[in-house]
Amino acid sequence: MGSRSVDIVMRRKQTRKLVGFKLEKTSDKPEEGHLVLDKAGAEANITGNVTSCEYSSTLDAYIGLAFVGVDQQDTGTRFPIRVDGKEVWPEVVSLPFYDPEGARQEVS
């Protein structure tokens, strides 16, 4: 059940991608639903939105997830998020945010 619907969706051209981002703690904090833009300024188009963002004491920065345009998905890319009329510029990072090798899970 539902395979026909999945097939239809999978044939569509992808326009957005869910990525992890990191932002300096001195920046304004993006909240769920804040808009991701394709460029800075008043002529910017909406390419996605923030799905979550919180402060990480381990990384001493804000970390979050956002849908971005497919041209904004590469690690190291910076993209604008509109926060209370201003723009902040987080960087796309690889996931997981911390301890990708799982070393902290090892018990001695």
PDB file of N, CA and C in Angstrom:
ATOM      1  N   MET A   1       0.832  -1.180   0.000  1.00  0.00           N
ATOM      2  CA  MET A   1       0.000   0.000   0.000  1.00  0.00           C
ATOM      3  C   MET A   1       0.874   1.240   0.000  1.00  0.00           C
ATOM      4  N   GLY A   2       0.508   2.190  -0.789  1.00  0.00           N
ATOM      5  CA  GLY A   2       1.211   3.455  -0.818  1.00  0.00           C
ATOM      6  C   GLY A   2       2.398   3.492  -1.765  1.00  0.00           C
ATOM      7  N   SER A   3       2.754   2.363  -2.373  1.00  0.00           N
ATOM      8  CA  SER A   3       3.936   2.362  -3.234  1.00  0.00           C
ATOM      9  C   SER A   3       3.753   3.259  -4.461  1.00  0.00           C
ATOM     10  N   ARG A   4       2.542   3.352  -4.961  1.00  0.00           N
ATOM     11  CA  ARG A   4       2.286   4.230  -6.105  1.00  0.00           C
ATOM     12  C   ARG A   4       2.576   5.683  -5.731  1.00  0.00           C
ATOM     13  N   SER A   5       2.123   6.113  -4.565  1.00  0.00           N
ATOM     14  CA  SER A   5       2.371   7.488  -4.099  1.00  0.00           C
ATOM     15  C   SER A   5       3.860   7.732  -3.895  1.00  0.00           C
ATOM     16  N   VAL A   6       4.559   6.766  -3.320  1.00  0.00           N
ATOM     17  CA  VAL A   6       6.004   6.898  -3.112  1.00  0.00           C
ATOM     18  C   VAL A   6       6.713   7.008  -4.455  1.00  0.00           C
ATOM     19  N   ASP A   7       6.323   6.191  -5.417  1.00  0.00           N
ATOM     20  CA  ASP A   7       6.929   6.248  -6.752  1.00  0.00           C
ATOM     21  C   ASP A   7       6.749   7.623  -7.390  1.00  0.00           C
ATOM     22  N   ILE A   8       5.577   8.207  -7.247  1.00  0.00           N
ATOM     23  CA  ILE A   8       5.300   9.533  -7.814  1.00  0.00           C
ATOM     24  C   ILE A   8       6.214  10.578  -7.176  1.00  0.00           C
ATOM     25  N   VAL A   9       6.327  10.550  -5.864  1.00  0.00           N
ATOM     26  CA  VAL A   9       7.172  11.515  -5.155  1.00  0.00           C
ATOM     27  C   VAL A   9       8.635  11.324  -5.527  1.00  0.00           C
ATOM     28  N   MET A  10       9.092  10.094  -5.638  1.00  0.00           N
ATOM     29  CA  MET A  10      10.497   9.822  -5.933  1.00  0.00           C
ATOM     30  C   MET A  10      10.886  10.240  -7.355  1.00  0.00           C
ATOM     31  N   ARG A  11       9.954  10.336  -8.267  1.00  0.00           N
ATOM     32  CA  ARG A  11      10.246  10.768  -9.637  1.00  0.00           C
ATOM     33  C   ARG A  11      10.384  12.283  -9.756  1.00  0.00           C
ATOM     34  N   ARG A  12       9.898  13.011  -8.773  1.00  0.00           N
ATOM     35  CA  ARG A  12      10.000  14.471  -8.811  1.00  0.00           C
ATOM     36  C   ARG A  12      11.444  14.921  -8.616  1.00  0.00           C
ATOM     37  N   LYS A  13      11.779  16.035  -9.226  1.00  0.00           N
ATOM     38  CA  LYS A  13      13.097  16.618  -9.044  1.00  0.00           C
ATOM     39  C   LYS A  13      13.215  17.142  -7.615  1.00  0.00           C
ATOM     40  N   GLN A  14      14.316  16.817  -6.961  1.00  0.00           N
ATOM     41  CA  GLN A  14      14.527  17.262  -5.584  1.00  0.00           C
ATOM     42  C   GLN A  14      14.841  18.756  -5.567  1.00  0.00           C
ATOM     43  N   THR A  15      14.148  19.503  -4.709  1.00  0.00           N
ATOM     44  CA  THR A  15      14.365  20.951  -4.613  1.00  0.00           C
ATOM     45  C   THR A  15      14.926  21.370  -3.261  1.00  0.00           C
ATOM     46  N   ARG A  16      14.809  20.502  -2.254  1.00  0.00           N
ATOM     47  CA  ARG A  16      15.299  20.831  -0.915  1.00  0.00           C
ATOM     48  C   ARG A  16      16.024  19.632  -0.325  1.00  0.00           C
ATOM     49  N   LYS A  17      16.894  19.913   0.652  1.00  0.00           N
ATOM     50  CA  LYS A  17      17.660  18.875   1.327  1.00  0.00           C
ATOM     51  C   LYS A  17      17.747  19.230   2.807  1.00  0.00           C
ATOM     52  N   LEU A  18      17.586  18.231   3.683  1.00  0.00           N
ATOM     53  CA  LEU A  18      17.734  18.438   5.119  1.00  0.00           C
ATOM     54  C   LEU A  18      19.213  18.339   5.479  1.00  0.00           C
ATOM     55  N   VAL A  19      19.746  19.403   6.099  1.00  0.00           N
ATOM     56  CA  VAL A  19      21.167  19.441   6.467  1.00  0.00           C
ATOM     57  C   VAL A  19      21.323  19.841   7.925  1.00  0.00           C
ATOM     58  N   GLY A  20      22.467  19.505   8.492  1.00  0.00           N
ATOM     59  CA  GLY A  20      22.840  19.998   9.813  1.00  0.00           C
ATOM     60  C   GLY A  20      23.615  21.295   9.670  1.00  0.00           C
ATOM     61  N   PHE A  21      23.429  22.212  10.622  1.00  0.00           N
ATOM     62  CA  PHE A  21      24.189  23.467  10.571  1.00  0.00           C
ATOM     63  C   PHE A  21      24.719  23.829  11.940  1.00  0.00           C
ATOM     64  N   LYS A  22      25.756  24.658  11.928  1.00  0.00           N
ATOM     65  CA  LYS A  22      26.388  25.151  13.152  1.00  0.00           C
ATOM     66  C   LYS A  22      26.493  26.667  13.027  1.00  0.00           C
ATOM     67  N   LEU A  23      26.220  27.365  14.139  1.00  0.00           N
ATOM     68  CA  LEU A  23      26.203  28.823  14.142  1.00  0.00           C
ATOM     69  C   LEU A  23      26.857  29.329  15.423  1.00  0.00           C
ATOM     70  N   GLU A  24      27.648  30.383  15.307  1.00  0.00           N
ATOM     71  CA  GLU A  24      28.332  30.950  16.471  1.00  0.00           C
ATOM     72  C   GLU A  24      27.335  31.328  17.567  1.00  0.00           C
ATOM     73  N   LYS A  25      27.721  31.119  18.814  1.00  0.00           N
ATOM     74  CA  LYS A  25      26.808  31.387  19.939  1.00  0.00           C
ATOM     75  C   LYS A  25      26.498  32.869  20.104  1.00  0.00           C
ATOM     76  N   THR A  26      27.289  33.740  19.503  1.00  0.00           N
ATOM     77  CA  THR A  26      27.044  35.178  19.609  1.00  0.00           C
ATOM     78  C   THR A  26      25.966  35.653  18.635  1.00  0.00           C
ATOM     79  N   SER A  27      25.560  34.788  17.714  1.00  0.00           N
ATOM     80  CA  SER A  27      24.520  35.132  16.740  1.00  0.00           C
ATOM     81  C   SER A  27      23.142  35.035  17.378  1.00  0.00           C
ATOM     82  N   ASP A  28      22.162  35.664  16.747  1.00  0.00           N
ATOM     83  CA  ASP A  28      20.776  35.470  17.159  1.00  0.00           C
ATOM     84  C   ASP A  28      20.397  34.023  16.867  1.00  0.00           C
ATOM     85  N   LYS A  29      19.619  33.423  17.755  1.00  0.00           N
ATOM     86  CA  LYS A  29      19.261  32.004  17.622  1.00  0.00           C
ATOM     87  C   LYS A  29      18.082  31.818  16.661  1.00  0.00           C
ATOM     88  N   PRO A  30      18.267  31.018  15.611  1.00  0.00           N
ATOM     89  CA  PRO A  30      17.130  30.682  14.753  1.00  0.00           C
ATOM     90  C   PRO A  30      16.168  29.759  15.496  1.00  0.00           C
ATOM     91  N   GLU A  31      14.912  29.926  15.244  1.00  0.00           N
ATOM     92  CA  GLU A  31      13.880  29.080  15.853  1.00  0.00           C
ATOM     93  C   GLU A  31      13.215  28.237  14.767  1.00  0.00           C
ATOM     94  N   GLU A  32      12.486  27.227  15.201  1.00  0.00           N
ATOM     95  CA  GLU A  32      11.746  26.386  14.274  1.00  0.00           C
ATOM     96  C   GLU A  32      10.832  27.243  13.402  1.00  0.00           C
ATOM     97  N   GLY A  33      10.903  27.038  12.095  1.00  0.00           N
ATOM     98  CA  GLY A  33      10.068  27.776  11.165  1.00  0.00           C
ATOM     99  C   GLY A  33      10.707  29.004  10.560  1.00  0.00           C
ATOM    100  N   HIS A  34      11.832  29.462  11.115  1.00  0.00           N
ATOM    101  CA  HIS A  34      12.492  30.611  10.497  1.00  0.00           C
ATOM    102  C   HIS A  34      12.908  30.256   9.076  1.00  0.00           C
ATOM    103  N   LEU A  35      12.898  31.261   8.200  1.00  0.00           N
ATOM    104  CA  LEU A  35      13.085  31.042   6.771  1.00  0.00           C
ATOM    105  C   LEU A  35      14.554  30.974   6.365  1.00  0.00           C
ATOM    106  N   VAL A  36      14.870  30.002   5.496  1.00  0.00           N
ATOM    107  CA  VAL A  36      16.165  29.904   4.846  1.00  0.00           C
ATOM    108  C   VAL A  36      16.030  30.601   3.494  1.00  0.00           C
ATOM    109  N   LEU A  37      17.001  31.445   3.164  1.00  0.00           N
ATOM    110  CA  LEU A  37      16.962  32.242   1.939  1.00  0.00           C
ATOM    111  C   LEU A  37      18.055  31.813   0.969  1.00  0.00           C
ATOM    112  N   ASP A  38      17.892  32.198  -0.303  1.00  0.00           N
ATOM    113  CA  ASP A  38      18.908  31.853  -1.292  1.00  0.00           C
ATOM    114  C   ASP A  38      20.062  32.850  -1.330  1.00  0.00           C
ATOM    115  N   LYS A  39      19.828  34.067  -0.833  1.00  0.00           N
ATOM    116  CA  LYS A  39      20.861  35.098  -0.817  1.00  0.00           C
ATOM    117  C   LYS A  39      20.461  36.167   0.196  1.00  0.00           C
ATOM    118  N   ALA A  40      21.371  37.082   0.432  1.00  0.00           N
ATOM    119  CA  ALA A  40      21.091  38.177   1.359  1.00  0.00           C
ATOM    120  C   ALA A  40      20.257  39.250   0.678  1.00  0.00           C
ATOM    121  N   GLY A  41      19.568  40.041   1.474  1.00  0.00           N
ATOM    122  CA  GLY A  41      18.874  41.208   0.961  1.00  0.00           C
ATOM    123  C   GLY A  41      17.392  41.028   0.745  1.00  0.00           C
ATOM    124  N   ALA A  42      16.771  42.128   0.357  1.00  0.00           N
ATOM    125  CA  ALA A  42      15.318  42.175   0.204  1.00  0.00           C
ATOM    126  C   ALA A  42      14.827  41.366  -0.994  1.00  0.00           C
ATOM    127  N   GLU A  43      15.683  41.130  -1.969  1.00  0.00           N
ATOM    128  CA  GLU A  43      15.295  40.393  -3.177  1.00  0.00           C
ATOM    129  C   GLU A  43      15.465  38.882  -3.017  1.00  0.00           C
ATOM    130  N   ALA A  44      15.751  38.409  -1.822  1.00  0.00           N
ATOM    131  CA  ALA A  44      16.008  36.988  -1.587  1.00  0.00           C
ATOM    132  C   ALA A  44      14.736  36.161  -1.732  1.00  0.00           C
ATOM    133  N   ASN A  45      14.913  34.924  -2.182  1.00  0.00           N
ATOM    134  CA  ASN A  45      13.814  33.968  -2.284  1.00  0.00           C
ATOM    135  C   ASN A  45      13.923  32.946  -1.165  1.00  0.00           C
ATOM    136  N   ILE A  46      12.807  32.405  -0.737  1.00  0.00           N
ATOM    137  CA  ILE A  46      12.778  31.380   0.308  1.00  0.00           C
ATOM    138  C   ILE A  46      13.137  30.036  -0.315  1.00  0.00           C
ATOM    139  N   THR A  47      14.127  29.342   0.276  1.00  0.00           N
ATOM    140  CA  THR A  47      14.508  28.012  -0.213  1.00  0.00           C
ATOM    141  C   THR A  47      14.170  26.907   0.780  1.00  0.00           C
ATOM    142  N   GLY A  48      13.878  27.261   2.024  1.00  0.00           N
ATOM    143  CA  GLY A  48      13.578  26.249   3.027  1.00  0.00           C
ATOM    144  C   GLY A  48      13.252  26.879   4.364  1.00  0.00           C
ATOM    145  N   ASN A  49      13.416  26.068   5.420  1.00  0.00           N
ATOM    146  CA  ASN A  49      13.116  26.554   6.768  1.00  0.00           C
ATOM    147  C   ASN A  49      13.886  25.750   7.813  1.00  0.00           C
ATOM    148  N   VAL A  50      14.028  26.346   8.977  1.00  0.00           N
ATOM    149  CA  VAL A  50      14.687  25.688  10.114  1.00  0.00           C
ATOM    150  C   VAL A  50      13.694  24.709  10.736  1.00  0.00           C
ATOM    151  N   THR A  51      14.150  23.487  11.013  1.00  0.00           N
ATOM    152  CA  THR A  51      13.285  22.509  11.676  1.00  0.00           C
ATOM    153  C   THR A  51      13.579  22.411  13.161  1.00  0.00           C
ATOM    154  N   SER A  52      14.845  22.696  13.556  1.00  0.00           N
ATOM    155  CA  SER A  52      15.206  22.675  14.978  1.00  0.00           C
ATOM    156  C   SER A  52      16.541  23.382  15.161  1.00  0.00           C
ATOM    157  N   CYS A  53      16.747  23.935  16.362  1.00  0.00           N
ATOM    158  CA  CYS A  53      18.011  24.592  16.684  1.00  0.00           C
ATOM    159  C   CYS A  53      18.111  24.740  18.196  1.00  0.00           C
ATOM    160  N   GLU A  54      19.253  24.369  18.751  1.00  0.00           N
ATOM    161  CA  GLU A  54      19.509  24.504  20.186  1.00  0.00           C
ATOM    162  C   GLU A  54      20.985  24.787  20.411  1.00  0.00           C
ATOM    163  N   TYR A  55      21.308  25.283  21.592  1.00  0.00           N
ATOM    164  CA  TYR A  55      22.694  25.537  21.981  1.00  0.00           C
ATOM    165  C   TYR A  55      23.342  24.233  22.415  1.00  0.00           C
ATOM    166  N   SER A  56      24.556  23.970  21.933  1.00  0.00           N
ATOM    167  CA  SER A  56      25.336  22.805  22.340  1.00  0.00           C
ATOM    168  C   SER A  56      26.483  23.271  23.218  1.00  0.00           C
ATOM    169  N   SER A  57      26.458  22.886  24.495  1.00  0.00           N
ATOM    170  CA  SER A  57      27.553  23.276  25.390  1.00  0.00           C
ATOM    171  C   SER A  57      28.839  22.539  25.018  1.00  0.00           C
ATOM    172  N   THR A  58      28.724  21.360  24.436  1.00  0.00           N
ATOM    173  CA  THR A  58      29.905  20.601  24.014  1.00  0.00           C
ATOM    174  C   THR A  58      30.628  21.318  22.889  1.00  0.00           C
ATOM    175  N   LEU A  59      29.879  21.827  21.922  1.00  0.00           N
ATOM    176  CA  LEU A  59      30.477  22.519  20.777  1.00  0.00           C
ATOM    177  C   LEU A  59      30.556  24.023  20.979  1.00  0.00           C
ATOM    178  N   ASP A  60      29.924  24.537  22.043  1.00  0.00           N
ATOM    179  CA  ASP A  60      29.894  25.960  22.355  1.00  0.00           C
ATOM    180  C   ASP A  60      29.384  26.781  21.171  1.00  0.00           C
ATOM    181  N   ALA A  61      28.289  26.279  20.583  1.00  0.00           N
ATOM    182  CA  ALA A  61      27.678  26.932  19.419  1.00  0.00           C
ATOM    183  C   ALA A  61      26.242  26.446  19.297  1.00  0.00           C
ATOM    184  N   TYR A  62      25.454  27.150  18.481  1.00  0.00           N
ATOM    185  CA  TYR A  62      24.126  26.649  18.148  1.00  0.00           C
ATOM    186  C   TYR A  62      24.274  25.579  17.080  1.00  0.00           C
ATOM    187  N   ILE A  63      23.481  24.511  17.191  1.00  0.00           N
ATOM    188  CA  ILE A  63      23.422  23.487  16.161  1.00  0.00           C
ATOM    189  C   ILE A  63      21.965  23.256  15.812  1.00  0.00           C
ATOM    190  N   GLY A  64      21.723  22.854  14.584  1.00  0.00           N
ATOM    191  CA  GLY A  64      20.344  22.638  14.184  1.00  0.00           C
ATOM    192  C   GLY A  64      20.228  21.912  12.867  1.00  0.00           C
ATOM    193  N   LEU A  65      18.989  21.716  12.461  1.00  0.00           N
ATOM    194  CA  LEU A  65      18.653  21.105  11.183  1.00  0.00           C
ATOM    195  C   LEU A  65      17.780  22.078  10.411  1.00  0.00           C
ATOM    196  N   ALA A  66      17.967  22.093   9.096  1.00  0.00           N
ATOM    197  CA  ALA A  66      17.167  22.971   8.248  1.00  0.00           C
ATOM    198  C   ALA A  66      17.033  22.363   6.860  1.00  0.00           C
ATOM    199  N   PHE A  67      15.894  22.630   6.233  1.00  0.00           N
ATOM    200  CA  PHE A  67      15.744  22.327   4.823  1.00  0.00           C
ATOM    201  C   PHE A  67      16.340  23.502   4.059  1.00  0.00           C
ATOM    202  N   VAL A  68      17.233  23.195   3.112  1.00  0.00           N
ATOM    203  CA  VAL A  68      17.871  24.222   2.288  1.00  0.00           C
ATOM    204  C   VAL A  68      17.705  23.848   0.818  1.00  0.00           C
ATOM    205  N   GLY A  69      17.964  24.789  -0.076  1.00  0.00           N
ATOM    206  CA  GLY A  69      17.959  24.494  -1.503  1.00  0.00           C
ATOM    207  C   GLY A  69      19.071  23.504  -1.826  1.00  0.00           C
ATOM    208  N   VAL A  70      18.888  22.713  -2.881  1.00  0.00           N
ATOM    209  CA  VAL A  70      19.884  21.682  -3.213  1.00  0.00           C
ATOM    210  C   VAL A  70      21.257  22.278  -3.505  1.00  0.00           C
ATOM    211  N   ASP A  71      21.326  23.528  -3.937  1.00  0.00           N
ATOM    212  CA  ASP A  71      22.614  24.165  -4.191  1.00  0.00           C
ATOM    213  C   ASP A  71      23.268  24.684  -2.904  1.00  0.00           C
ATOM    214  N   GLN A  72      22.599  24.543  -1.767  1.00  0.00           N
ATOM    215  CA  GLN A  72      23.133  24.993  -0.479  1.00  0.00           C
ATOM    216  C   GLN A  72      23.505  23.825   0.436  1.00  0.00           C
ATOM    217  N   GLN A  73      23.502  22.605  -0.068  1.00  0.00           N
ATOM    218  CA  GLN A  73      23.622  21.422   0.784  1.00  0.00           C
ATOM    219  C   GLN A  73      25.047  20.961   1.082  1.00  0.00           C
ATOM    220  N   ASP A  74      26.053  21.468   0.408  1.00  0.00           N
ATOM    221  CA  ASP A  74      27.414  20.966   0.584  1.00  0.00           C
ATOM    222  C   ASP A  74      28.016  21.418   1.913  1.00  0.00           C
ATOM    223  N   THR A  75      28.760  20.505   2.551  1.00  0.00           N
ATOM    224  CA  THR A  75      29.441  20.810   3.806  1.00  0.00           C
ATOM    225  C   THR A  75      30.356  22.015   3.607  1.00  0.00           C
ATOM    226  N   GLY A  76      30.281  22.953   4.542  1.00  0.00           N
ATOM    227  CA  GLY A  76      31.087  24.166   4.474  1.00  0.00           C
ATOM    228  C   GLY A  76      30.368  25.346   3.861  1.00  0.00           C
ATOM    229  N   THR A  77      29.248  25.099   3.194  1.00  0.00           N
ATOM    230  CA  THR A  77      28.464  26.172   2.590  1.00  0.00           C
ATOM    231  C   THR A  77      27.794  26.999   3.681  1.00  0.00           C
ATOM    232  N   ARG A  78      27.766  28.301   3.517  1.00  0.00           N
ATOM    233  CA  ARG A  78      27.037  29.192   4.420  1.00  0.00           C
ATOM    234  C   ARG A  78      25.774  29.653   3.713  1.00  0.00           C
ATOM    235  N   PHE A  79      24.704  29.784   4.479  1.00  0.00           N
ATOM    236  CA  PHE A  79      23.424  30.201   3.905  1.00  0.00           C
ATOM    237  C   PHE A  79      22.721  31.122   4.884  1.00  0.00           C
ATOM    238  N   PRO A  80      21.901  32.061   4.383  1.00  0.00           N
ATOM    239  CA  PRO A  80      21.219  33.003   5.275  1.00  0.00           C
ATOM    240  C   PRO A  80      19.913  32.445   5.840  1.00  0.00           C
ATOM    241  N   ILE A  81      19.695  32.733   7.120  1.00  0.00           N
ATOM    242  CA  ILE A  81      18.423  32.457   7.790  1.00  0.00           C
ATOM    243  C   ILE A  81      17.907  33.788   8.304  1.00  0.00           C
ATOM    244  N   ARG A  82      16.646  34.095   8.029  1.00  0.00           N
ATOM    245  CA  ARG A  82      16.046  35.346   8.505  1.00  0.00           C
ATOM    246  C   ARG A  82      15.581  35.141   9.942  1.00  0.00           C
ATOM    247  N   VAL A  83      16.154  35.923  10.856  1.00  0.00           N
ATOM    248  CA  VAL A  83      15.820  35.852  12.283  1.00  0.00           C
ATOM    249  C   VAL A  83      15.410  37.242  12.742  1.00  0.00           C
ATOM    250  N   ASP A  84      14.130  37.419  13.014  1.00  0.00           N
ATOM    251  CA  ASP A  84      13.615  38.698  13.504  1.00  0.00           C
ATOM    252  C   ASP A  84      14.044  39.883  12.640  1.00  0.00           C
ATOM    253  N   GLY A  85      13.904  39.748  11.329  1.00  0.00           N
ATOM    254  CA  GLY A  85      14.219  40.831  10.410  1.00  0.00           C
ATOM    255  C   GLY A  85      15.683  40.965  10.049  1.00  0.00           C
ATOM    256  N   LYS A  86      16.553  40.190  10.702  1.00  0.00           N
ATOM    257  CA  LYS A  86      17.987  40.197  10.397  1.00  0.00           C
ATOM    258  C   LYS A  86      18.353  38.865   9.759  1.00  0.00           C
ATOM    259  N   GLU A  87      19.587  38.751   9.283  1.00  0.00           N
ATOM    260  CA  GLU A  87      20.061  37.491   8.718  1.00  0.00           C
ATOM    261  C   GLU A  87      21.246  36.981   9.521  1.00  0.00           C
ATOM    262  N   VAL A  88      21.249  35.682   9.767  1.00  0.00           N
ATOM    263  CA  VAL A  88      22.405  35.005  10.355  1.00  0.00           C
ATOM    264  C   VAL A  88      22.897  34.004   9.313  1.00  0.00           C
ATOM    265  N   TRP A  89      24.180  33.665   9.379  1.00  0.00           N
ATOM    266  CA  TRP A  89      24.796  32.839   8.344  1.00  0.00           C
ATOM    267  C   TRP A  89      25.459  31.594   8.947  1.00  0.00           C
ATOM    268  N   PRO A  90      24.675  30.531   9.179  1.00  0.00           N
ATOM    269  CA  PRO A  90      25.276  29.300   9.684  1.00  0.00           C
ATOM    270  C   PRO A  90      26.039  28.560   8.587  1.00  0.00           C
ATOM    271  N   GLU A  91      26.801  27.564   9.013  1.00  0.00           N
ATOM    272  CA  GLU A  91      27.582  26.743   8.091  1.00  0.00           C
ATOM    273  C   GLU A  91      27.027  25.322   8.089  1.00  0.00           C
ATOM    274  N   VAL A  92      26.904  24.738   6.904  1.00  0.00           N
ATOM    275  CA  VAL A  92      26.476  23.344   6.788  1.00  0.00           C
ATOM    276  C   VAL A  92      27.602  22.454   7.312  1.00  0.00           C
ATOM    277  N   VAL A  93      27.253  21.520   8.203  1.00  0.00           N
ATOM    278  CA  VAL A  93      28.235  20.588   8.767  1.00  0.00           C
ATOM    279  C   VAL A  93      27.761  19.158   8.558  1.00  0.00           C
ATOM    280  N   SER A  94      28.719  18.214   8.610  1.00  0.00           N
ATOM    281  CA  SER A  94      28.319  16.815   8.491  1.00  0.00           C
ATOM    282  C   SER A  94      27.723  16.319   9.803  1.00  0.00           C
ATOM    283  N   LEU A  95      26.883  15.330   9.678  1.00  0.00           N
ATOM    284  CA  LEU A  95      26.224  14.733  10.838  1.00  0.00           C
ATOM    285  C   LEU A  95      26.877  13.400  11.159  1.00  0.00           C
ATOM    286  N   PRO A  96      26.944  12.973  12.410  1.00  0.00           N
ATOM    287  CA  PRO A  96      26.427  13.655  13.592  1.00  0.00           C
ATOM    288  C   PRO A  96      27.295  14.860  13.952  1.00  0.00           C
ATOM    289  N   PHE A  97      26.740  15.750  14.763  1.00  0.00           N
ATOM    290  CA  PHE A  97      27.417  16.983  15.114  1.00  0.00           C
ATOM    291  C   PHE A  97      28.688  16.747  15.931  1.00  0.00           C
ATOM    292  N   TYR A  98      28.698  15.691  16.750  1.00  0.00           N
ATOM    293  CA  TYR A  98      29.810  15.481  17.672  1.00  0.00           C
ATOM    294  C   TYR A  98      30.096  13.990  17.781  1.00  0.00           C
ATOM    295  N   ASP A  99      31.354  13.630  17.874  1.00  0.00           N
ATOM    296  CA  ASP A  99      31.795  12.251  18.085  1.00  0.00           C
ATOM    297  C   ASP A  99      31.327  11.305  16.973  1.00  0.00           C
ATOM    298  N   PRO A 100      31.675  11.587  15.727  1.00  0.00           N
ATOM    299  CA  PRO A 100      31.211  10.743  14.619  1.00  0.00           C
ATOM    300  C   PRO A 100      31.718   9.303  14.671  1.00  0.00           C
ATOM    301  N   GLU A 101      32.857   9.059  15.336  1.00  0.00           N
ATOM    302  CA  GLU A 101      33.372   7.693  15.441  1.00  0.00           C
ATOM    303  C   GLU A 101      32.758   6.926  16.605  1.00  0.00           C
ATOM    304  N   GLY A 102      32.002   7.593  17.457  1.00  0.00           N
ATOM    305  CA  GLY A 102      31.376   6.929  18.605  1.00  0.00           C
ATOM    306  C   GLY A 102      32.352   6.618  19.720  1.00  0.00           C
ATOM    307  N   ALA A 103      33.464   7.316  19.781  1.00  0.00           N
ATOM    308  CA  ALA A 103      34.509   7.042  20.777  1.00  0.00           C
ATOM    309  C   ALA A 103      34.023   7.256  22.209  1.00  0.00           C
ATOM    310  N   ARG A 104      33.091   8.184  22.417  1.00  0.00           N
ATOM    311  CA  ARG A 104      32.615   8.458  23.775  1.00  0.00           C
ATOM    312  C   ARG A 104      31.750   7.309  24.307  1.00  0.00           C
ATOM    313  N   GLN A 105      31.318   6.420  23.444  1.00  0.00           N
ATOM    314  CA  GLN A 105      30.482   5.308  23.877  1.00  0.00           C
ATOM    315  C   GLN A 105      31.294   4.132  24.398  1.00  0.00           C
ATOM    316  N   GLU A 106      32.590   4.148  24.150  1.00  0.00           N
ATOM    317  CA  GLU A 106      33.455   3.044  24.577  1.00  0.00           C
ATOM    318  C   GLU A 106      33.597   3.051  26.098  1.00  0.00           C
ATOM    319  N   VAL A 107      33.422   1.895  26.683  1.00  0.00           N
ATOM    320  CA  VAL A 107      33.567   1.740  28.138  1.00  0.00           C
ATOM    321  C   VAL A 107      34.870   1.032  28.390  1.00  0.00           C
ATOM    322  N   SER A 108      35.699   1.593  29.280  1.00  0.00           N
ATOM    323  CA  SER A 108      37.004   0.976  29.571  1.00  0.00           C
ATOM    324  C   SER A 108      36.883  -0.021  30.682  1.00  0.00           C
TER     325      SER A 108
END
